[in-house]
PDB file of C-alpha atoms in Angstrom:
ATOM      1  CA  UNK A 219      -1.515 -15.899 -23.496  1.00 83.00           C
ATOM      2  CA  UNK A 220      -2.820 -13.949 -26.471  1.00 83.00           C
ATOM      3  CA  UNK A 221      -5.461 -15.474 -28.699  1.00 85.00           C
ATOM      4  CA  UNK A 222      -7.490 -14.316 -31.692  1.00 83.00           C
ATOM      5  CA  UNK A 223      -5.847 -12.318 -34.457  1.00 81.00           C
ATOM      6  CA  UNK A 224      -2.491 -12.977 -32.743  1.00 81.00           C
ATOM      7  CA  UNK A 225      -1.637 -16.263 -31.058  1.00 83.00           C
ATOM      8  CA  UNK A 226       1.119 -16.262 -28.452  1.00 82.00           C
ATOM      9  CA  UNK A 227       1.617 -18.451 -25.414  1.00 84.00           C
ATOM     10  CA  UNK A 228       4.753 -17.458 -23.544  1.00 81.00           C
ATOM     11  CA  UNK A 229       6.124 -17.263 -20.054  1.00 82.00           C
ATOM     12  CA  UNK A 230       7.699 -13.826 -19.691  1.00 81.00           C
ATOM     13  CA  UNK A 231       9.504 -12.020 -16.892  1.00 79.00           C
ATOM     14  CA  UNK A 232       8.890  -8.480 -15.786  1.00 78.00           C
ATOM     15  CA  UNK A 233      12.207  -6.649 -16.148  1.00 75.00           C
ATOM     16  CA  UNK A 234      13.775  -4.793 -13.204  1.00 68.00           C
ATOM     17  CA  UNK A 235      12.465  -1.586 -14.801  1.00 71.00           C
ATOM     18  CA  UNK A 236       8.913  -2.996 -14.646  1.00 76.00           C
ATOM     19  CA  UNK A 237       8.439  -3.744 -18.359  1.00 83.00           C
ATOM     20  CA  UNK A 238       7.319  -6.922 -20.152  1.00 83.00           C
ATOM     21  CA  UNK A 239       8.629  -7.297 -23.711  1.00 85.00           C
ATOM     22  CA  UNK A 240       6.572  -9.257 -26.234  1.00 83.00           C
ATOM     23  CA  UNK A 241       8.398  -9.427 -29.557  1.00 81.00           C
ATOM     24  CA  UNK A 242       5.289  -9.124 -31.762  1.00 83.00           C
ATOM     25  CA  UNK A 243       3.622  -6.480 -29.570  1.00 83.00           C
ATOM     26  CA  UNK A 244       6.288  -4.332 -27.911  1.00 85.00           C
ATOM     27  CA  UNK A 245       7.233  -3.218 -24.412  1.00 87.00           C
ATOM     28  CA  UNK A 246       4.399  -2.968 -21.909  1.00 85.00           C
ATOM     29  CA  UNK A 247       4.997  -1.172 -18.578  1.00 84.00           C
ATOM     30  CA  UNK A 248       3.415  -3.126 -15.717  1.00 78.00           C
ATOM     31  CA  UNK A 249       5.330  -1.977 -12.612  1.00 72.00           C
ATOM     32  CA  UNK A 250       3.269  -0.678  -9.726  1.00 68.00           C
ATOM     33  CA  UNK A 251      -0.034  -2.125 -10.938  1.00 74.00           C
ATOM     34  CA  UNK A 252      -2.266  -4.632  -9.189  1.00 73.00           C
ATOM     35  CA  UNK A 253      -2.692  -7.910 -11.062  1.00 78.00           C
ATOM     36  CA  UNK A 254      -6.123  -6.778 -12.300  1.00 82.00           C
ATOM     37  CA  UNK A 255      -4.820  -3.387 -13.493  1.00 83.00           C
ATOM     38  CA  UNK A 256      -1.798  -5.028 -15.148  1.00 82.00           C
ATOM     39  CA  UNK A 257      -4.112  -7.456 -16.938  1.00 84.00           C
ATOM     40  CA  UNK A 258      -6.383  -4.593 -18.060  1.00 88.00           C
ATOM     41  CA  UNK A 259      -3.404  -2.532 -19.292  1.00 85.00           C
ATOM     42  CA  UNK A 260      -1.959  -5.509 -21.160  1.00 85.00           C
ATOM     43  CA  UNK A 261      -5.347  -6.180 -22.783  1.00 86.00           C
ATOM     44  CA  UNK A 262      -5.774  -2.534 -23.895  1.00 88.00           C
ATOM     45  CA  UNK A 263      -2.212  -2.382 -25.194  1.00 86.00           C
ATOM     46  CA  UNK A 264      -2.561  -5.546 -27.301  1.00 85.00           C
ATOM     47  CA  UNK A 265      -6.045  -4.638 -28.587  1.00 87.00           C
ATOM     48  CA  UNK A 266      -4.748  -1.248 -29.725  1.00 86.00           C
ATOM     49  CA  UNK A 267      -2.384  -3.088 -32.080  1.00 84.00           C
ATOM     50  CA  UNK A 268      -4.325  -6.262 -32.971  1.00 84.00           C
ATOM     51  CA  UNK A 269      -8.093  -6.135 -33.426  1.00 84.00           C
ATOM     52  CA  UNK A 270      -9.865  -9.175 -32.035  1.00 84.00           C
ATOM     53  CA  UNK A 271      -6.984 -10.228 -29.816  1.00 84.00           C
ATOM     54  CA  UNK A 272      -7.758 -11.439 -26.293  1.00 86.00           C
ATOM     55  CA  UNK A 273      -5.170 -11.539 -23.514  1.00 85.00           C
ATOM     56  CA  UNK A 274      -4.921 -13.707 -20.443  1.00 84.00           C
ATOM     57  CA  UNK A 275      -2.389 -12.820 -17.744  1.00 83.00           C
ATOM     58  CA  UNK A 276      -1.351 -15.319 -15.097  1.00 79.00           C
ATOM     59  CA  UNK A 277       1.254 -14.960 -12.405  1.00 77.00           C
ATOM     60  CA  UNK A 278       3.681 -17.840 -12.502  1.00 73.00           C
ATOM     61  CA  UNK A 279       6.301 -17.047  -9.905  1.00 69.00           C
ATOM     62  CA  UNK A 280       6.708 -14.008  -7.702  1.00 69.00           C
ATOM     63  CA  UNK A 281      10.081 -12.861  -6.479  1.00 75.00           C
ATOM     64  CA  UNK A 282      10.202 -11.405  -2.993  1.00 82.00           C
ATOM     65  CA  UNK A 283      10.786  -7.724  -2.378  1.00 84.00           C
ATOM     66  CA  UNK A 284      13.296  -6.704   0.261  1.00 89.00           C
ATOM     67  CA  UNK A 285      11.668  -3.875   2.233  1.00 92.00           C
ATOM     68  CA  UNK A 286      13.069  -2.080   5.269  1.00 94.00           C
ATOM     69  CA  UNK A 287      10.836  -1.324   8.266  1.00 94.00           C
ATOM     70  CA  UNK A 288      12.531   1.370  10.319  1.00 95.00           C
ATOM     71  CA  UNK A 289      11.902   3.804  13.146  1.00 95.00           C
ATOM     72  CA  UNK A 290       9.348   3.219  15.894  1.00 95.00           C
ATOM     73  CA  UNK A 291       8.648  -0.445  15.073  1.00 95.00           C
ATOM     74  CA  UNK A 292       9.301  -3.330  17.465  1.00 95.00           C
ATOM     75  CA  UNK A 293      11.845  -5.125  15.255  1.00 95.00           C
ATOM     76  CA  UNK A 294      13.398  -2.732  12.729  1.00 95.00           C
ATOM     77  CA  UNK A 295      15.208  -4.354   9.859  1.00 93.00           C
ATOM     78  CA  UNK A 296      15.005  -5.844   6.414  1.00 93.00           C
ATOM     79  CA  UNK A 297      12.073  -8.083   5.490  1.00 91.00           C
ATOM     80  CA  UNK A 298      11.376 -10.169   2.400  1.00 89.00           C
ATOM     81  CA  UNK A 299       7.733  -9.724   1.479  1.00 85.00           C
ATOM     82  CA  UNK A 300       5.547 -10.698  -1.444  1.00 79.00           C
ATOM     83  CA  UNK A 301       5.269  -8.044  -4.167  1.00 75.00           C
ATOM     84  CA  UNK A 302       1.526  -8.184  -3.500  1.00 72.00           C
ATOM     85  CA  UNK A 303       2.006  -7.193   0.163  1.00 77.00           C
ATOM     86  CA  UNK A 304       0.875  -3.845   1.493  1.00 80.00           C
ATOM     87  CA  UNK A 305       2.419  -1.350   3.886  1.00 86.00           C
ATOM     88  CA  UNK A 306       0.326  -2.894   6.648  1.00 85.00           C
ATOM     89  CA  UNK A 307       1.702  -6.390   5.880  1.00 83.00           C
ATOM     90  CA  UNK A 308       5.241  -5.061   6.107  1.00 86.00           C
ATOM     91  CA  UNK A 309       4.541  -3.352   9.440  1.00 88.00           C
ATOM     92  CA  UNK A 310       3.048  -6.568  10.813  1.00 89.00           C
ATOM     93  CA  UNK A 311       6.217  -8.417   9.718  1.00 88.00           C
ATOM     94  CA  UNK A 312       8.290  -6.008  11.803  1.00 91.00           C
ATOM     95  CA  UNK A 313       6.308  -6.777  14.954  1.00 92.00           C
ATOM     96  CA  UNK A 314       4.036  -3.751  14.977  1.00 91.00           C
ATOM     97  CA  UNK A 315       4.584  -0.403  16.637  1.00 93.00           C
ATOM     98  CA  UNK A 316       6.419   0.854  19.686  1.00 93.00           C
ATOM     99  CA  UNK A 317       4.448   2.943  22.205  1.00 88.00           C
ATOM    100  CA  UNK A 318       5.734   6.261  20.854  1.00 89.00           C
ATOM    101  CA  UNK A 319       4.970   5.418  17.205  1.00 94.00           C
ATOM    102  CA  UNK A 320       3.079   7.810  15.002  1.00 94.00           C
ATOM    103  CA  UNK A 321       0.306   6.000  13.166  1.00 92.00           C
ATOM    104  CA  UNK A 322      -0.354   9.132  11.159  1.00 92.00           C
ATOM    105  CA  UNK A 323       2.954  10.043   9.518  1.00 91.00           C
ATOM    106  CA  UNK A 324       4.373   6.780   8.180  1.00 92.00           C
ATOM    107  CA  UNK A 325       6.695   7.534   5.291  1.00 94.00           C
ATOM    108  CA  UNK A 326       7.474   5.352   2.298  1.00 93.00           C
ATOM    109  CA  UNK A 327      10.966   6.159   1.098  1.00 94.00           C
ATOM    110  CA  UNK A 328      12.208   5.189  -2.354  1.00 92.00           C
ATOM    111  CA  UNK A 329      15.590   6.207  -3.769  1.00 92.00           C
ATOM    112  CA  UNK A 330      16.211   8.430  -0.714  1.00 93.00           C
ATOM    113  CA  UNK A 331      12.998  10.417  -1.319  1.00 93.00           C
ATOM    114  CA  UNK A 332       9.786  10.283   0.684  1.00 91.00           C
ATOM    115  CA  UNK A 333       7.237   9.333  -1.984  1.00 90.00           C
ATOM    116  CA  UNK A 334       4.167   8.848   0.210  1.00 89.00           C
ATOM    117  CA  UNK A 335       2.965   9.583   3.736  1.00 90.00           C
ATOM    118  CA  UNK A 336       0.466   7.090   5.113  1.00 89.00           C
ATOM    119  CA  UNK A 337      -2.079   8.009   7.808  1.00 90.00           C
ATOM    120  CA  UNK A 338      -3.291   4.719   9.305  1.00 89.00           C
ATOM    121  CA  UNK A 339      -6.243   6.493  10.958  1.00 89.00           C
ATOM    122  CA  UNK A 340      -7.858   6.470   7.505  1.00 86.00           C
ATOM    123  CA  UNK A 341      -7.905   2.677   7.789  1.00 85.00           C
ATOM    124  CA  UNK A 342      -8.197   2.108  11.542  1.00 85.00           C
ATOM    125  CA  UNK A 343     -10.857   4.719  12.294  1.00 86.00           C
ATOM    126  CA  UNK A 344     -12.609   5.417   9.008  1.00 84.00           C
ATOM    127  CA  UNK A 345     -12.282   1.957   7.419  1.00 82.00           C
ATOM    128  CA  UNK A 346     -10.785   3.245   4.170  1.00 80.00           C
ATOM    129  CA  UNK A 347      -8.970   0.355   2.539  1.00 73.00           C
ATOM    130  CA  UNK A 348      -7.197   2.268  -0.231  1.00 70.00           C
ATOM    131  CA  UNK A 349      -3.898   2.320   1.677  1.00 65.00           C
ATOM    132  CA  UNK A 350      -2.135  -0.221  -0.468  1.00 62.00           C
ATOM    133  CA  UNK A 351       0.799   1.649  -1.885  1.00 69.00           C
ATOM    134  CA  UNK A 352       2.774  -0.628  -4.183  1.00 74.00           C
ATOM    135  CA  UNK A 353       6.079  -1.416  -2.470  1.00 83.00           C
ATOM    136  CA  UNK A 354       9.216  -2.197  -4.444  1.00 83.00           C
ATOM    137  CA  UNK A 355      12.397  -3.936  -3.468  1.00 85.00           C
ATOM    138  CA  UNK A 356      14.640  -1.468  -1.638  1.00 90.00           C
ATOM    139  CA  UNK A 357      11.784   0.676  -0.294  1.00 92.00           C
ATOM    140  CA  UNK A 358      11.906   1.766   3.333  1.00 94.00           C
ATOM    141  CA  UNK A 359       8.909   2.265   5.587  1.00 94.00           C
ATOM    142  CA  UNK A 360       9.785   4.805   8.242  1.00 96.00           C
ATOM    143  CA  UNK A 361       7.523   5.009  11.281  1.00 96.00           C
ATOM    144  CA  UNK A 362       8.124   8.313  12.985  1.00 94.00           C
ATOM    145  CA  UNK A 363       7.735   8.920  16.697  1.00 92.00           C
ATOM    146  CA  UNK A 364       5.160  11.273  18.144  1.00 88.00           C
ATOM    147  CA  UNK A 365       4.271  13.098  21.341  1.00 82.00           C
ATOM    148  CA  UNK A 366       0.979  14.632  20.187  1.00 89.00           C
ATOM    149  CA  UNK A 367      -1.382  12.395  22.139  1.00 90.00           C
ATOM    150  CA  UNK A 368      -4.710  13.276  23.722  1.00 93.00           C
ATOM    151  CA  UNK A 369      -6.834  11.081  26.011  1.00 94.00           C
ATOM    152  CA  UNK A 370     -10.592  11.135  25.797  1.00 94.00           C
ATOM    153  CA  UNK A 371     -12.708   9.468  28.502  1.00 94.00           C
ATOM    154  CA  UNK A 372     -16.285   9.530  29.696  1.00 93.00           C
ATOM    155  CA  UNK A 373     -19.494   9.209  27.744  1.00 94.00           C
ATOM    156  CA  UNK A 374     -17.971   8.417  24.372  1.00 94.00           C
ATOM    157  CA  UNK A 375     -18.109   5.173  22.411  1.00 94.00           C
ATOM    158  CA  UNK A 376     -14.389   4.389  22.213  1.00 93.00           C
ATOM    159  CA  UNK A 377     -12.338   5.925  25.034  1.00 95.00           C
ATOM    160  CA  UNK A 378      -8.652   5.859  24.186  1.00 93.00           C
ATOM    161  CA  UNK A 379      -5.505   7.875  23.608  1.00 92.00           C
ATOM    162  CA  UNK A 380      -5.440   9.370  20.107  1.00 93.00           C
ATOM    163  CA  UNK A 381      -2.756  11.064  18.074  1.00 94.00           C
ATOM    164  CA  UNK A 382      -3.714  14.592  17.074  1.00 93.00           C
ATOM    165  CA  UNK A 383      -2.322  16.441  14.062  1.00 92.00           C
ATOM    166  CA  UNK A 384      -1.965  20.205  13.727  1.00 91.00           C
ATOM    167  CA  UNK A 385      -5.300  21.784  12.837  1.00 92.00           C
ATOM    168  CA  UNK A 386      -7.462  19.048  14.327  1.00 93.00           C
ATOM    169  CA  UNK A 387     -10.078  19.983  16.923  1.00 93.00           C
ATOM    170  CA  UNK A 388     -12.185  18.524  19.704  1.00 93.00           C
ATOM    171  CA  UNK A 389     -14.760  17.580  17.059  1.00 93.00           C
ATOM    172  CA  UNK A 390     -12.140  15.451  15.280  1.00 93.00           C
ATOM    173  CA  UNK A 391     -11.214  13.796  18.579  1.00 94.00           C
ATOM    174  CA  UNK A 392     -14.884  12.942  19.252  1.00 94.00           C
ATOM    175  CA  UNK A 393     -15.102  11.494  15.721  1.00 93.00           C
ATOM    176  CA  UNK A 394     -12.039   9.323  16.432  1.00 93.00           C
ATOM    177  CA  UNK A 395     -13.831   8.097  19.577  1.00 94.00           C
ATOM    178  CA  UNK A 396     -16.904   7.181  17.474  1.00 92.00           C
ATOM    179  CA  UNK A 397     -19.035   9.970  18.929  1.00 93.00           C
ATOM    180  CA  UNK A 398     -20.795  10.341  22.252  1.00 94.00           C
ATOM    181  CA  UNK A 399     -23.016   7.806  24.007  1.00 93.00           C
ATOM    182  CA  UNK A 400     -26.741   8.426  24.515  1.00 92.00           C
ATOM    183  CA  UNK A 401     -25.949   9.456  28.102  1.00 91.00           C
ATOM    184  CA  UNK A 402     -23.536  12.259  27.187  1.00 86.00           C
TER     185      UNK A 402
END
């Protein structure tokens, strides 16, 4: 809906190329944006052409994206997920990880090119929630295998087996384990 100096109330579809076409306004690219960012971009775009116009974006119907979860996942295959789903949602749909899975080198592949590498330790250990890479229909999530594991036991807060990347040290491993206990 657009109100103010321009009044439009339409139900529009986002094209396969990620564009919404409004005859009086033009083509507005919205692919890859969160709903909030798409709404903000639409508002800026319309206001740049019509002073005093206000926009209101609502999602009517979402089509599912077909995403492939491959590699070291329990149930590799094709999954239909919401376009608002994250990489983590897709991995949960595929049953999670096998024992030899790398949580640190998960690749998102689009059009036969690796477009992003996800390190889940940023989320699992450091609590960073900015992992939501916008998935599109046809994307593949490839979970690689790994053999770079190190166990840490004793007077640390979270004893476990951790995956170590090249260049990481004992200090990094202690950080993964949430540091040492008061008795260390």
